[in-house]
């Protein structure tokens, strides 16, 4: 099964890497108009965009084939526990993401690198946890974008609250706010995702998504209240 | 009615409830399936035949109750169950070779017996989605047979096979039943195809077992009477008007009735027996 999932993950990587085609174009444009781009800058930007697109697409595509090919019934008839199923799908995707993170690190080695890597992992986990609910790739991109927006605002609000409380270590405050904000969003999503998967069977998927209504939705509402109140 | 069995049991379904959205398909359902028999599950459309197979296969989860496998099925019963549904659910974007490879890795098989596929003209480099329904059925059945299941659940797929492949599949089934003591539960719309191998008939009605009998016993117990005079003193299962002549299905039939009946008494095949029961439901 791992072999099949690695092949699926590599297919997603190829799709995400289409952005690499922009490199020669950007270099030609630079030669013609001399806009001041150097090769390192181009590679840095392209690797970053590739990593973000791969993180979102690989998470979204976790159950895409089963949904598209109506293969859940076959999958659930196989002697595979739900945790093994999940890890067989997660492991190849995460391994390729790790390689991409290393590449991003090589081309973006600066003060912002840890935060950048954190954002990529956030996008990967958010799309992974949303994958069961996803009906269209474009809608899911909007959902992930919205989640990222809520994460970013919440993170800034927590940071402001921490500063107001007199915490002087800026770096520590930044990380507390980032991790806190991510945890508020990802933990309920992860629980809903695991709960759904654990209890799922071959019935139509749309009637099995109730955990998403009862766990992450109230959490997001609470966050919105916090954002408005803080 | 639940039959009493002298032989070994394979599956015991106890107090099972299952509902789809708000409609109960099964409520406090009980059934036992004996080992090494071919059982046909039948009933009107929507009675829950395919649902029953899916519940036994573990692809649907019951709300309450339990399905007990009386033989040791290892850490995961699904390893010993072969299930093929009318949906032919497979990874259809894989080639036949990739599907075999995938199946081998999941079941940790060292070898793959593709003897059934050799009867077809399937190219292993073809994607499953490009195969005909009959060819997909053969691929799926071959995948299942390669795992040497103890229980085989077949949901209305034999119908899709041509006459030659049907014969190949039924021969393979008979071989497995004899050699591996396989237990088979089938849902099929065309009884003629499978009548030679079916040993037991389970007829479902309103989420309950209406009939659970050996096919030979059932043939003794269900008769059709062609008569213009209604046999009002007999247990009439259903009636039909065929070419302006009335036909009455009698169940349970008793040999003593022959003395009192006016008209022709007809022995029935499996198709007629089931249509007698189902006709009664629609009447």
Tab-separated table of C-alpha atoms in Angstrom:
chain	number	residue	atom	x	y	z
A	1	UNK	CA	0.000	0.000	0.000
A	2	UNK	CA	2.882	2.340	0.811
A	3	UNK	CA	4.138	1.992	-2.756
A	4	UNK	CA	0.795	3.114	-4.185
A	5	UNK	CA	0.596	6.021	-1.753
A	6	UNK	CA	4.177	7.095	-2.595
A	7	UNK	CA	3.226	7.092	-6.282
A	8	UNK	CA	0.124	9.182	-5.530
A	9	UNK	CA	2.208	11.619	-3.438
A	10	UNK	CA	4.806	11.931	-6.199
A	11	UNK	CA	2.016	12.691	-8.672
A	12	UNK	CA	0.890	15.520	-6.381
A	13	UNK	CA	4.497	16.734	-6.170
A	14	UNK	CA	4.745	16.844	-9.967
A	15	UNK	CA	1.495	18.840	-10.123
A	16	UNK	CA	2.770	21.228	-7.457
A	17	UNK	CA	6.113	21.561	-9.213
A	18	UNK	CA	4.588	22.960	-12.381
A	19	UNK	CA	5.473	26.316	-10.846
A	20	UNK	CA	9.134	25.401	-11.539
A	21	UNK	CA	8.401	26.170	-15.171
A	22	UNK	CA	8.289	29.803	-14.074
A	23	UNK	CA	12.039	29.806	-13.284
A	24	UNK	CA	13.363	29.966	-16.877
A	25	UNK	CA	10.609	32.465	-17.742
A	26	UNK	CA	11.584	34.706	-14.823
A	27	UNK	CA	15.279	34.444	-15.732
A	28	UNK	CA	14.563	35.390	-19.362
A	29	UNK	CA	12.419	38.331	-18.215
A	30	UNK	CA	15.246	39.388	-15.893
A	31	UNK	CA	17.759	39.243	-18.774
A	32	UNK	CA	15.475	41.367	-20.975
A	33	UNK	CA	14.304	43.982	-18.497
A	34	UNK	CA	16.901	43.785	-15.696
A	35	UNK	CA	14.366	44.045	-12.843
A	36	UNK	CA	17.030	43.204	-10.305
A	37	UNK	CA	16.066	39.571	-9.602
A	38	UNK	CA	18.918	37.237	-8.963
A	39	UNK	CA	18.755	33.472	-9.411
A	40	UNK	CA	18.778	32.833	-5.665
A	41	UNK	CA	15.755	35.065	-5.142
A	42	UNK	CA	13.855	33.322	-7.926
A	43	UNK	CA	14.708	29.863	-6.554
A	44	UNK	CA	13.771	30.976	-3.038
A	45	UNK	CA	10.348	32.223	-4.155
A	46	UNK	CA	9.624	29.256	-6.386
A	47	UNK	CA	10.633	26.666	-3.772
A	48	UNK	CA	8.444	28.416	-1.223
A	49	UNK	CA	5.400	28.485	-3.513
A	50	UNK	CA	5.979	24.830	-4.503
A	51	UNK	CA	6.150	23.787	-0.854
A	52	UNK	CA	2.945	25.646	0.039
A	53	UNK	CA	1.060	24.232	-2.962
A	54	UNK	CA	2.336	20.703	-2.260
A	55	UNK	CA	1.431	21.011	1.440
A	56	UNK	CA	-2.141	21.972	0.554
A	57	UNK	CA	-2.596	19.578	-2.370
A	58	UNK	CA	-1.076	16.524	-0.687
A	59	UNK	CA	-3.295	17.011	2.364
A	60	UNK	CA	-6.421	17.603	0.292
A	61	UNK	CA	-5.716	14.536	-1.851
A	62	UNK	CA	-5.516	12.157	1.130
A	63	UNK	CA	-8.907	10.556	0.350
A	64	UNK	CA	-9.468	12.066	-3.087
A	65	UNK	CA	-8.941	8.844	-5.042
A	66	UNK	CA	-11.251	6.839	-2.789
A	67	UNK	CA	-13.951	9.486	-3.221
A	68	UNK	CA	-13.449	9.867	-6.976
A	69	UNK	CA	-13.292	6.140	-7.718
A	70	UNK	CA	-15.862	5.104	-5.096
A	71	UNK	CA	-13.212	2.845	-3.547
A	72	UNK	CA	-14.058	3.253	0.157
A	73	UNK	CA	-15.995	-0.009	0.134
A	74	UNK	CA	-12.965	-1.880	-1.236
A	75	UNK	CA	-10.618	-0.110	1.165
A	76	UNK	CA	-12.762	-0.913	4.208
A	77	UNK	CA	-13.049	-4.565	3.172
A	78	UNK	CA	-9.256	-4.908	3.426
A	79	UNK	CA	-7.680	-6.123	6.674
A	80	UNK	CA	-6.250	-2.714	7.570
A	81	UNK	CA	-6.959	-0.889	10.805
A	82	UNK	CA	-7.941	2.769	10.525
A	83	UNK	CA	-4.689	3.907	12.157
A	84	UNK	CA	-2.645	1.821	9.716
A	85	UNK	CA	-4.688	3.168	6.842
A	86	UNK	CA	-4.048	6.726	7.967
A	87	UNK	CA	-0.321	6.256	8.517
A	88	UNK	CA	0.106	4.436	5.187
A	89	UNK	CA	-1.316	7.532	3.564
A	90	UNK	CA	0.294	10.105	5.835
A	91	UNK	CA	3.851	8.769	5.807
A	92	UNK	CA	4.660	9.109	2.062
A	93	UNK	CA	3.081	12.570	1.916
A	94	UNK	CA	4.931	13.776	4.989
A	95	UNK	CA	8.268	12.289	3.834
A	96	UNK	CA	8.085	14.205	0.560
A	97	UNK	CA	7.066	17.338	2.468
A	98	UNK	CA	10.159	16.962	4.663
A	99	UNK	CA	12.375	16.871	1.573
A	100	UNK	CA	10.639	20.016	0.304
A	101	UNK	CA	11.145	21.706	3.680
A	102	UNK	CA	14.884	20.988	3.433
A	103	UNK	CA	14.939	22.543	-0.063
A	104	UNK	CA	13.005	25.564	1.214
A	105	UNK	CA	15.508	25.803	4.070
A	106	UNK	CA	18.460	25.809	1.662
A	107	UNK	CA	17.037	28.650	-0.438
A	108	UNK	CA	15.473	30.665	2.413
A	109	UNK	CA	18.037	30.389	5.179
A	110	UNK	CA	17.327	33.496	7.238
A	111	UNK	CA	15.703	34.709	10.478
A	112	UNK	CA	12.173	33.953	9.175
A	113	UNK	CA	12.887	30.344	8.187
A	114	UNK	CA	11.454	28.593	11.299
A	115	UNK	CA	8.216	30.583	11.016
A	116	UNK	CA	7.997	29.837	7.279
A	117	UNK	CA	8.415	26.102	7.900
A	118	UNK	CA	5.809	26.308	10.670
A	119	UNK	CA	3.315	27.915	8.248
A	120	UNK	CA	3.912	25.208	5.624
A	121	UNK	CA	3.320	22.462	8.205
A	122	UNK	CA	0.177	24.292	9.380
A	123	UNK	CA	-1.180	24.318	5.813
A	124	UNK	CA	-0.316	20.610	5.417
A	125	UNK	CA	-2.054	19.574	8.642
A	126	UNK	CA	-5.085	21.804	8.041
A	127	UNK	CA	-5.642	20.379	4.552
A	128	UNK	CA	-4.998	16.843	5.835
A	129	UNK	CA	-7.642	17.216	8.560
A	130	UNK	CA	-10.108	18.775	6.120
A	131	UNK	CA	-9.540	16.148	3.435
A	132	UNK	CA	-12.600	14.031	4.298
A	133	UNK	CA	-14.916	17.006	3.939
A	134	UNK	CA	-13.546	18.270	0.660
A	135	UNK	CA	-15.705	18.180	-2.451
A	136	UNK	CA	-13.724	20.432	-4.797
A	137	UNK	CA	-10.042	21.361	-4.889
A	138	UNK	CA	-10.763	25.064	-5.481
A	139	UNK	CA	-13.267	25.303	-2.619
A	140	UNK	CA	-10.791	23.548	-0.356
A	141	UNK	CA	-8.085	26.075	-1.314
A	142	UNK	CA	-10.500	28.830	-0.215
A	143	UNK	CA	-11.257	26.935	3.043
A	144	UNK	CA	-7.547	26.515	3.779
A	145	UNK	CA	-6.937	30.168	2.893
A	146	UNK	CA	-9.672	31.210	5.337
A	147	UNK	CA	-8.268	28.965	8.051
A	148	UNK	CA	-4.824	30.434	7.495
A	149	UNK	CA	-6.327	33.925	7.722
A	150	UNK	CA	-8.062	33.085	11.033
A	151	UNK	CA	-4.814	31.514	12.278
A	152	UNK	CA	-2.846	34.640	11.350
A	153	UNK	CA	-5.317	37.070	12.982
A	154	UNK	CA	-5.619	34.923	16.117
A	155	UNK	CA	-1.872	34.663	16.335
A	156	UNK	CA	-1.531	38.470	16.117
A	157	UNK	CA	-4.261	38.973	18.742
A	158	UNK	CA	-2.613	36.520	21.148
A	159	UNK	CA	0.702	38.292	20.555
A	160	UNK	CA	-0.926	41.638	21.386
A	161	UNK	CA	-2.479	40.185	24.549
A	162	UNK	CA	0.906	38.774	25.618
A	163	UNK	CA	2.618	42.120	25.046
A	164	UNK	CA	-0.114	43.885	26.992
A	165	UNK	CA	0.522	41.485	29.871
A	166	UNK	CA	4.121	42.633	29.939
A	167	UNK	CA	5.964	39.676	28.401
A	168	UNK	CA	9.117	41.255	27.099
A	169	UNK	CA	10.649	38.338	25.143
A	170	UNK	CA	9.313	39.125	21.647
A	171	UNK	CA	10.518	35.887	20.041
A	172	UNK	CA	8.979	33.763	22.779
A	173	UNK	CA	5.703	35.701	22.532
A	174	UNK	CA	5.643	35.231	18.766
A	175	UNK	CA	6.057	31.476	19.080
A	176	UNK	CA	3.533	31.155	21.918
A	177	UNK	CA	0.983	33.037	19.824
A	178	UNK	CA	1.714	30.999	16.685
A	179	UNK	CA	1.561	27.637	18.466
A	180	UNK	CA	-1.481	28.655	20.516
A	181	UNK	CA	-3.384	29.854	17.477
A	182	UNK	CA	-2.459	26.748	15.449
A	183	UNK	CA	-3.447	24.457	18.324
A	184	UNK	CA	-6.843	26.177	18.714
A	185	UNK	CA	-7.584	25.425	15.064
A	186	UNK	CA	-5.777	22.167	14.380
A	187	UNK	CA	-6.580	20.187	17.535
A	188	UNK	CA	-10.404	20.324	17.073
A	189	UNK	CA	-9.990	19.675	13.339
A	190	UNK	CA	-7.691	16.734	14.007
A	191	UNK	CA	-10.081	15.238	16.578
A	192	UNK	CA	-13.042	15.596	14.176
A	193	UNK	CA	-11.021	14.083	11.347
A	194	UNK	CA	-9.869	11.090	13.435
A	195	UNK	CA	-13.327	10.550	14.959
A	196	UNK	CA	-14.922	10.546	11.501
A	197	UNK	CA	-12.321	8.160	10.099
A	198	UNK	CA	-12.533	5.819	13.070
A	199	UNK	CA	-16.323	5.456	12.834
A	200	UNK	CA	-16.592	5.667	9.085
A	201	UNK	CA	-18.060	2.905	6.956
A	202	UNK	CA	-19.239	2.494	3.383
A	203	UNK	CA	-22.300	4.705	3.807
A	204	UNK	CA	-22.241	7.958	1.776
A	205	UNK	CA	-19.575	10.226	3.218
A	206	UNK	CA	-21.812	13.280	3.552
A	207	UNK	CA	-23.933	11.587	6.252
A	208	UNK	CA	-20.829	10.760	8.293
A	209	UNK	CA	-19.317	14.193	8.744
A	210	UNK	CA	-21.228	15.248	11.886
A	211	UNK	CA	-18.069	15.407	14.080
A	212	UNK	CA	-16.932	18.379	11.994
A	213	UNK	CA	-20.102	20.244	12.969
A	214	UNK	CA	-19.811	19.432	16.670
A	215	UNK	CA	-16.071	19.937	17.314
A	216	UNK	CA	-14.201	22.361	15.013
A	217	UNK	CA	-17.146	24.622	14.199
A	218	UNK	CA	-17.747	25.711	17.830
A	219	UNK	CA	-13.970	26.098	18.270
A	220	UNK	CA	-13.738	28.403	15.245
A	221	UNK	CA	-16.766	30.383	16.499
A	222	UNK	CA	-15.041	30.788	19.867
A	223	UNK	CA	-11.898	32.020	18.117
A	224	UNK	CA	-13.917	34.558	16.146
A	225	UNK	CA	-15.465	35.813	19.390
A	226	UNK	CA	-11.943	36.091	20.857
A	227	UNK	CA	-10.717	37.983	17.779
A	228	UNK	CA	-13.611	40.436	18.005
A	229	UNK	CA	-13.308	40.856	21.772
A	230	UNK	CA	-9.513	41.127	22.064
B	1	UNK	CA	-37.699	-18.449	11.834
B	2	UNK	CA	-34.166	-19.590	12.594
B	3	UNK	CA	-33.225	-23.074	11.589
B	4	UNK	CA	-31.507	-25.453	13.967
B	5	UNK	CA	-28.220	-26.785	12.724
B	6	UNK	CA	-26.495	-30.012	13.527
B	7	UNK	CA	-23.322	-29.124	11.624
B	8	UNK	CA	-20.684	-26.523	12.412
B	9	UNK	CA	-21.626	-22.863	12.397
B	10	UNK	CA	-19.549	-20.197	10.667
B	11	UNK	CA	-21.328	-16.934	11.399
B	12	UNK	CA	-23.722	-16.008	14.181
B	13	UNK	CA	-25.529	-12.697	13.926
B	14	UNK	CA	-27.037	-11.643	17.248
B	15	UNK	CA	-29.529	-8.841	17.908
B	16	UNK	CA	-28.165	-6.779	15.080
B	17	UNK	CA	-29.600	-3.343	14.342
B	18	UNK	CA	-28.643	-1.160	11.454
B	19	UNK	CA	-30.257	1.959	10.144
B	20	UNK	CA	-29.617	4.147	7.199
B	21	UNK	CA	-30.326	7.760	8.147
B	22	UNK	CA	-33.621	7.392	10.051
B	23	UNK	CA	-34.867	4.152	8.513
B	24	UNK	CA	-34.135	0.880	10.284
B	25	UNK	CA	-33.090	-1.805	7.780
B	26	UNK	CA	-32.502	-4.329	10.567
B	27	UNK	CA	-33.778	-4.179	14.114
B	28	UNK	CA	-32.866	-6.999	16.501
B	29	UNK	CA	-31.933	-9.268	13.588
B	30	UNK	CA	-30.670	-12.808	14.197
B	31	UNK	CA	-29.218	-15.338	11.770
B	32	UNK	CA	-26.808	-18.241	11.752
B	33	UNK	CA	-24.818	-19.340	8.724
B	34	UNK	CA	-23.481	-22.883	8.718
B	35	UNK	CA	-19.933	-23.681	7.679
B	36	UNK	CA	-19.064	-24.936	4.215
B	37	UNK	CA	-22.447	-24.214	2.641
B	38	UNK	CA	-23.541	-22.024	-0.246
B	39	UNK	CA	-26.356	-19.762	0.955
B	40	UNK	CA	-28.509	-17.596	-1.221
B	41	UNK	CA	-29.910	-14.466	0.422
B	42	UNK	CA	-33.020	-13.217	-1.304
B	43	UNK	CA	-36.043	-10.964	-0.837
B	44	UNK	CA	-37.685	-8.003	-2.508
B	45	UNK	CA	-35.628	-5.020	-3.667
B	46	UNK	CA	-34.621	-2.809	-0.760
B	47	UNK	CA	-35.104	-5.492	1.911
B	48	UNK	CA	-31.424	-5.280	2.903
B	49	UNK	CA	-29.743	-8.213	1.133
B	50	UNK	CA	-26.674	-6.236	0.054
B	51	UNK	CA	-26.629	-4.436	3.408
B	52	UNK	CA	-26.438	-7.810	5.168
B	53	UNK	CA	-23.420	-8.819	3.085
B	54	UNK	CA	-21.750	-5.457	3.725
B	55	UNK	CA	-22.339	-5.825	7.479
B	56	UNK	CA	-20.764	-9.304	7.494
B	57	UNK	CA	-17.861	-8.003	5.373
B	58	UNK	CA	-17.242	-5.247	7.921
B	59	UNK	CA	-17.646	-2.395	5.441
B	60	UNK	CA	-20.801	-1.267	7.232
B	61	UNK	CA	-20.922	-0.953	11.002
B	62	UNK	CA	-24.009	-2.139	12.905
B	63	UNK	CA	-25.661	0.255	15.328
B	64	UNK	CA	-26.032	-2.477	17.933
B	65	UNK	CA	-25.611	-6.235	18.095
B	66	UNK	CA	-22.750	-8.423	17.009
B	67	UNK	CA	-21.523	-10.638	14.229
B	68	UNK	CA	-19.610	-13.570	15.656
B	69	UNK	CA	-17.316	-15.703	13.560
B	70	UNK	CA	-17.278	-19.063	15.252
B	71	UNK	CA	-14.060	-20.166	13.599
B	72	UNK	CA	-10.772	-18.543	14.528
B	73	UNK	CA	-10.386	-15.791	11.957
B	74	UNK	CA	-7.121	-14.340	13.251
B	75	UNK	CA	-6.479	-10.779	14.379
B	76	UNK	CA	-8.729	-9.255	11.709
B	77	UNK	CA	-11.699	-11.295	10.367
B	78	UNK	CA	-11.549	-9.327	7.121
B	79	UNK	CA	-8.348	-11.199	6.273
B	80	UNK	CA	-10.470	-14.361	5.914
B	81	UNK	CA	-13.441	-12.738	4.182
B	82	UNK	CA	-13.674	-12.157	0.463
B	83	UNK	CA	-16.271	-9.552	-0.468
B	84	UNK	CA	-17.331	-8.395	-3.881
B	85	UNK	CA	-20.256	-6.015	-4.259
B	86	UNK	CA	-22.367	-4.970	-7.205
B	87	UNK	CA	-20.550	-1.617	-7.074
B	88	UNK	CA	-17.293	-3.397	-8.059
B	89	UNK	CA	-15.430	-1.063	-5.752
B	90	UNK	CA	-11.724	-1.108	-6.656
B	91	UNK	CA	-8.963	1.401	-7.367
B	92	UNK	CA	-9.987	1.685	-10.996
B	93	UNK	CA	-7.150	3.951	-12.049
B	94	UNK	CA	-4.636	1.194	-11.320
B	95	UNK	CA	-3.583	-1.260	-14.008
B	96	UNK	CA	-4.433	-4.918	-13.432
B	97	UNK	CA	-0.766	-5.584	-12.564
B	98	UNK	CA	-0.741	-2.694	-10.049
B	99	UNK	CA	-4.023	-3.886	-8.501
B	100	UNK	CA	-2.519	-7.359	-8.051
B	101	UNK	CA	0.631	-5.830	-6.556
B	102	UNK	CA	-1.460	-3.705	-4.160
B	103	UNK	CA	-3.576	-6.684	-3.088
B	104	UNK	CA	-0.473	-8.828	-2.558
B	105	UNK	CA	1.119	-6.170	-0.350
B	106	UNK	CA	-2.005	-5.688	1.800
B	107	UNK	CA	-2.544	-9.440	2.291
B	108	UNK	CA	1.214	-10.116	2.447
B	109	UNK	CA	1.019	-12.753	-0.290
B	110	UNK	CA	4.218	-14.193	-1.714
B	111	UNK	CA	2.493	-15.680	-4.731
B	112	UNK	CA	-0.571	-14.749	-6.705
B	113	UNK	CA	-2.707	-17.402	-8.354
B	114	UNK	CA	-3.971	-15.714	-11.507
B	115	UNK	CA	-5.434	-18.881	-13.029
B	116	UNK	CA	-8.861	-17.299	-13.488
B	117	UNK	CA	-7.477	-14.289	-15.325
B	118	UNK	CA	-5.785	-16.615	-17.794
B	119	UNK	CA	-9.249	-17.537	-19.083
B	120	UNK	CA	-9.714	-13.959	-20.238
B	121	UNK	CA	-7.963	-11.755	-22.770
B	122	UNK	CA	-7.097	-9.142	-20.170
B	123	UNK	CA	-3.795	-7.351	-20.670
B	124	UNK	CA	-2.215	-6.755	-17.244
B	125	UNK	CA	-1.099	-3.285	-18.393
B	126	UNK	CA	-4.721	-2.225	-18.933
B	127	UNK	CA	-6.282	0.098	-16.388
B	128	UNK	CA	-9.175	-1.479	-14.505
B	129	UNK	CA	-11.500	1.352	-15.542
B	130	UNK	CA	-10.912	0.426	-19.197
B	131	UNK	CA	-12.146	-3.152	-18.664
B	132	UNK	CA	-15.719	-4.281	-19.230
B	133	UNK	CA	-17.911	-4.919	-16.174
B	134	UNK	CA	-17.493	-8.674	-16.677
B	135	UNK	CA	-13.695	-8.344	-16.890
B	136	UNK	CA	-13.617	-6.141	-13.766
B	137	UNK	CA	-15.680	-8.805	-11.994
B	138	UNK	CA	-13.200	-11.513	-12.956
B	139	UNK	CA	-10.253	-9.376	-11.806
B	140	UNK	CA	-11.959	-8.672	-8.477
B	141	UNK	CA	-12.944	-12.323	-7.969
B	142	UNK	CA	-9.391	-13.414	-8.782
B	143	UNK	CA	-8.008	-10.911	-6.254
B	144	UNK	CA	-10.360	-12.333	-3.630
B	145	UNK	CA	-9.718	-15.996	-4.457
B	146	UNK	CA	-5.956	-15.415	-4.267
B	147	UNK	CA	-6.281	-14.637	-0.543
B	148	UNK	CA	-7.875	-18.053	0.133
B	149	UNK	CA	-10.857	-16.710	2.118
B	150	UNK	CA	-12.870	-18.804	4.546
B	151	UNK	CA	-16.022	-16.811	3.833
B	152	UNK	CA	-16.992	-15.511	0.440
B	153	UNK	CA	-19.639	-12.821	0.028
B	154	UNK	CA	-20.806	-12.271	-3.548
B	155	UNK	CA	-23.313	-9.546	-4.301
B	156	UNK	CA	-25.038	-9.785	-7.686
B	157	UNK	CA	-21.924	-9.842	-9.845
B	158	UNK	CA	-22.192	-13.261	-11.483
B	159	UNK	CA	-24.935	-11.806	-13.686
B	160	UNK	CA	-22.352	-9.612	-15.447
B	161	UNK	CA	-20.281	-12.566	-16.664
B	162	UNK	CA	-20.635	-14.193	-20.052
B	163	UNK	CA	-21.656	-17.861	-20.222
B	164	UNK	CA	-18.053	-19.100	-20.415
B	165	UNK	CA	-16.732	-16.994	-17.536
B	166	UNK	CA	-19.793	-17.860	-15.445
B	167	UNK	CA	-18.864	-21.526	-15.862
B	168	UNK	CA	-15.224	-20.809	-14.945
B	169	UNK	CA	-16.259	-18.938	-11.783
B	170	UNK	CA	-18.769	-21.561	-10.668
B	171	UNK	CA	-16.207	-24.333	-11.219
B	172	UNK	CA	-13.645	-22.409	-9.183
B	173	UNK	CA	-16.237	-21.871	-6.459
B	174	UNK	CA	-17.050	-25.571	-6.333
B	175	UNK	CA	-13.332	-26.371	-6.155
B	176	UNK	CA	-12.832	-23.970	-3.242
B	177	UNK	CA	-15.928	-25.221	-1.436
B	178	UNK	CA	-14.632	-28.775	-1.636
B	179	UNK	CA	-10.937	-28.129	-1.010
B	180	UNK	CA	-10.986	-25.204	1.423
B	181	UNK	CA	-14.337	-25.743	3.185
B	182	UNK	CA	-15.423	-22.333	1.972
B	183	UNK	CA	-18.656	-20.756	3.195
B	184	UNK	CA	-20.419	-18.750	0.510
B	185	UNK	CA	-23.201	-16.197	0.896
B	186	UNK	CA	-24.623	-14.911	-2.339
B	187	UNK	CA	-27.117	-12.332	-3.417
B	188	UNK	CA	-28.143	-12.972	-6.986
B	189	UNK	CA	-31.007	-11.923	-9.192
B	190	UNK	CA	-30.629	-14.723	-11.702
B	191	UNK	CA	-31.236	-17.936	-9.753
B	192	UNK	CA	-30.888	-20.131	-12.813
B	193	UNK	CA	-27.111	-19.453	-12.944
B	194	UNK	CA	-26.428	-20.461	-9.395
B	195	UNK	CA	-29.118	-23.039	-8.621
B	196	UNK	CA	-26.730	-25.973	-9.161
B	197	UNK	CA	-24.494	-24.830	-6.309
B	198	UNK	CA	-26.932	-23.252	-3.829
B	199	UNK	CA	-27.627	-25.397	-0.763
B	200	UNK	CA	-29.568	-23.031	1.466
B	201	UNK	CA	-32.046	-20.241	0.836
B	202	UNK	CA	-32.475	-17.333	3.241
B	203	UNK	CA	-35.448	-15.142	2.435
B	204	UNK	CA	-35.663	-11.766	4.118
B	205	UNK	CA	-38.769	-9.728	4.818
B	206	UNK	CA	-39.118	-6.489	6.804
B	207	UNK	CA	-35.702	-6.891	8.388
B	208	UNK	CA	-36.403	-10.464	9.532
B	209	UNK	CA	-35.628	-13.947	8.243
B	210	UNK	CA	-38.852	-15.223	6.698
B	211	UNK	CA	-37.442	-18.491	5.381
B	212	UNK	CA	-34.167	-20.250	6.125
B	213	UNK	CA	-34.233	-23.705	4.606
B	214	UNK	CA	-32.155	-26.155	2.642
B	215	UNK	CA	-33.065	-25.876	-1.002
B	216	UNK	CA	-34.103	-29.555	-1.209
B	217	UNK	CA	-36.450	-29.147	1.781
B	218	UNK	CA	-37.852	-25.983	0.261
B	219	UNK	CA	-38.606	-27.763	-3.003
B	220	UNK	CA	-40.650	-30.270	-1.005
B	221	UNK	CA	-42.409	-27.573	0.985
B	222	UNK	CA	-43.381	-25.136	-1.789
B	223	UNK	CA	-45.693	-26.291	-4.580
B	224	UNK	CA	-47.803	-24.555	-7.156
B	225	UNK	CA	-51.396	-25.585	-7.778
B	226	UNK	CA	-53.099	-24.751	-11.067
B	227	UNK	CA	-56.787	-24.750	-10.334
B	228	UNK	CA	-59.923	-22.710	-10.967
B	229	UNK	CA	-61.157	-23.575	-7.496
B	230	UNK	CA	-59.267	-21.725	-4.751
B	231	UNK	CA	-57.722	-24.238	-2.319
B	232	UNK	CA	-59.009	-22.244	0.614
B	233	UNK	CA	-58.195	-24.938	3.164
B	234	UNK	CA	-54.456	-24.839	2.318
B	235	UNK	CA	-51.788	-22.320	3.420
B	236	UNK	CA	-51.670	-20.094	0.339
B	237	UNK	CA	-48.424	-18.168	0.075
B	238	UNK	CA	-49.393	-16.134	-2.988
B	239	UNK	CA	-51.519	-16.358	-6.085
B	240	UNK	CA	-51.203	-15.261	-9.683
B	241	UNK	CA	-53.335	-15.200	-12.780
B	242	UNK	CA	-51.476	-16.779	-15.680
B	243	UNK	CA	-53.256	-17.004	-19.079
B	244	UNK	CA	-56.668	-16.706	-17.410
B	245	UNK	CA	-55.833	-19.643	-15.173
B	246	UNK	CA	-55.290	-19.187	-11.460
B	247	UNK	CA	-52.086	-20.440	-9.841
B	248	UNK	CA	-51.652	-20.819	-6.081
B	249	UNK	CA	-48.303	-21.133	-4.285
B	250	UNK	CA	-48.714	-23.345	-1.226
B	251	UNK	CA	-46.291	-23.197	1.726
B	252	UNK	CA	-45.726	-25.314	3.723
B	253	UNK	CA	-46.961	-28.074	1.488
B	254	UNK	CA	-47.872	-31.416	3.024
B	255	UNK	CA	-48.024	-34.610	0.956
B	256	UNK	CA	-51.419	-35.352	2.525
B	257	UNK	CA	-52.839	-32.328	0.678
B	258	UNK	CA	-52.632	-34.262	-2.608
B	259	UNK	CA	-55.759	-36.199	-1.640
B	260	UNK	CA	-57.867	-33.046	-1.300
B	261	UNK	CA	-56.627	-30.878	-4.139
B	262	UNK	CA	-58.494	-30.340	-7.364
B	263	UNK	CA	-56.086	-29.312	-10.098
B	264	UNK	CA	-52.491	-29.821	-11.153
B	265	UNK	CA	-49.701	-29.797	-8.538
B	266	UNK	CA	-46.452	-28.443	-9.980
B	267	UNK	CA	-42.924	-28.978	-8.608
B	268	UNK	CA	-40.946	-25.747	-8.605
B	269	UNK	CA	-37.402	-24.646	-9.324
B	270	UNK	CA	-35.610	-22.020	-7.238
B	271	UNK	CA	-36.749	-19.117	-9.435
B	272	UNK	CA	-40.410	-20.141	-9.066
B	273	UNK	CA	-40.084	-20.723	-5.328
B	274	UNK	CA	-38.586	-17.280	-4.702
B	275	UNK	CA	-41.084	-15.591	-7.025
B	276	UNK	CA	-43.802	-17.383	-5.067
B	277	UNK	CA	-42.585	-15.745	-1.865
B	278	UNK	CA	-41.803	-12.399	-3.460
B	279	UNK	CA	-45.075	-12.420	-5.427
B	280	UNK	CA	-46.793	-12.781	-2.109
B	281	UNK	CA	-45.039	-9.688	-0.838
B	282	UNK	CA	-46.074	-7.549	-3.768
B	283	UNK	CA	-49.641	-8.902	-3.869
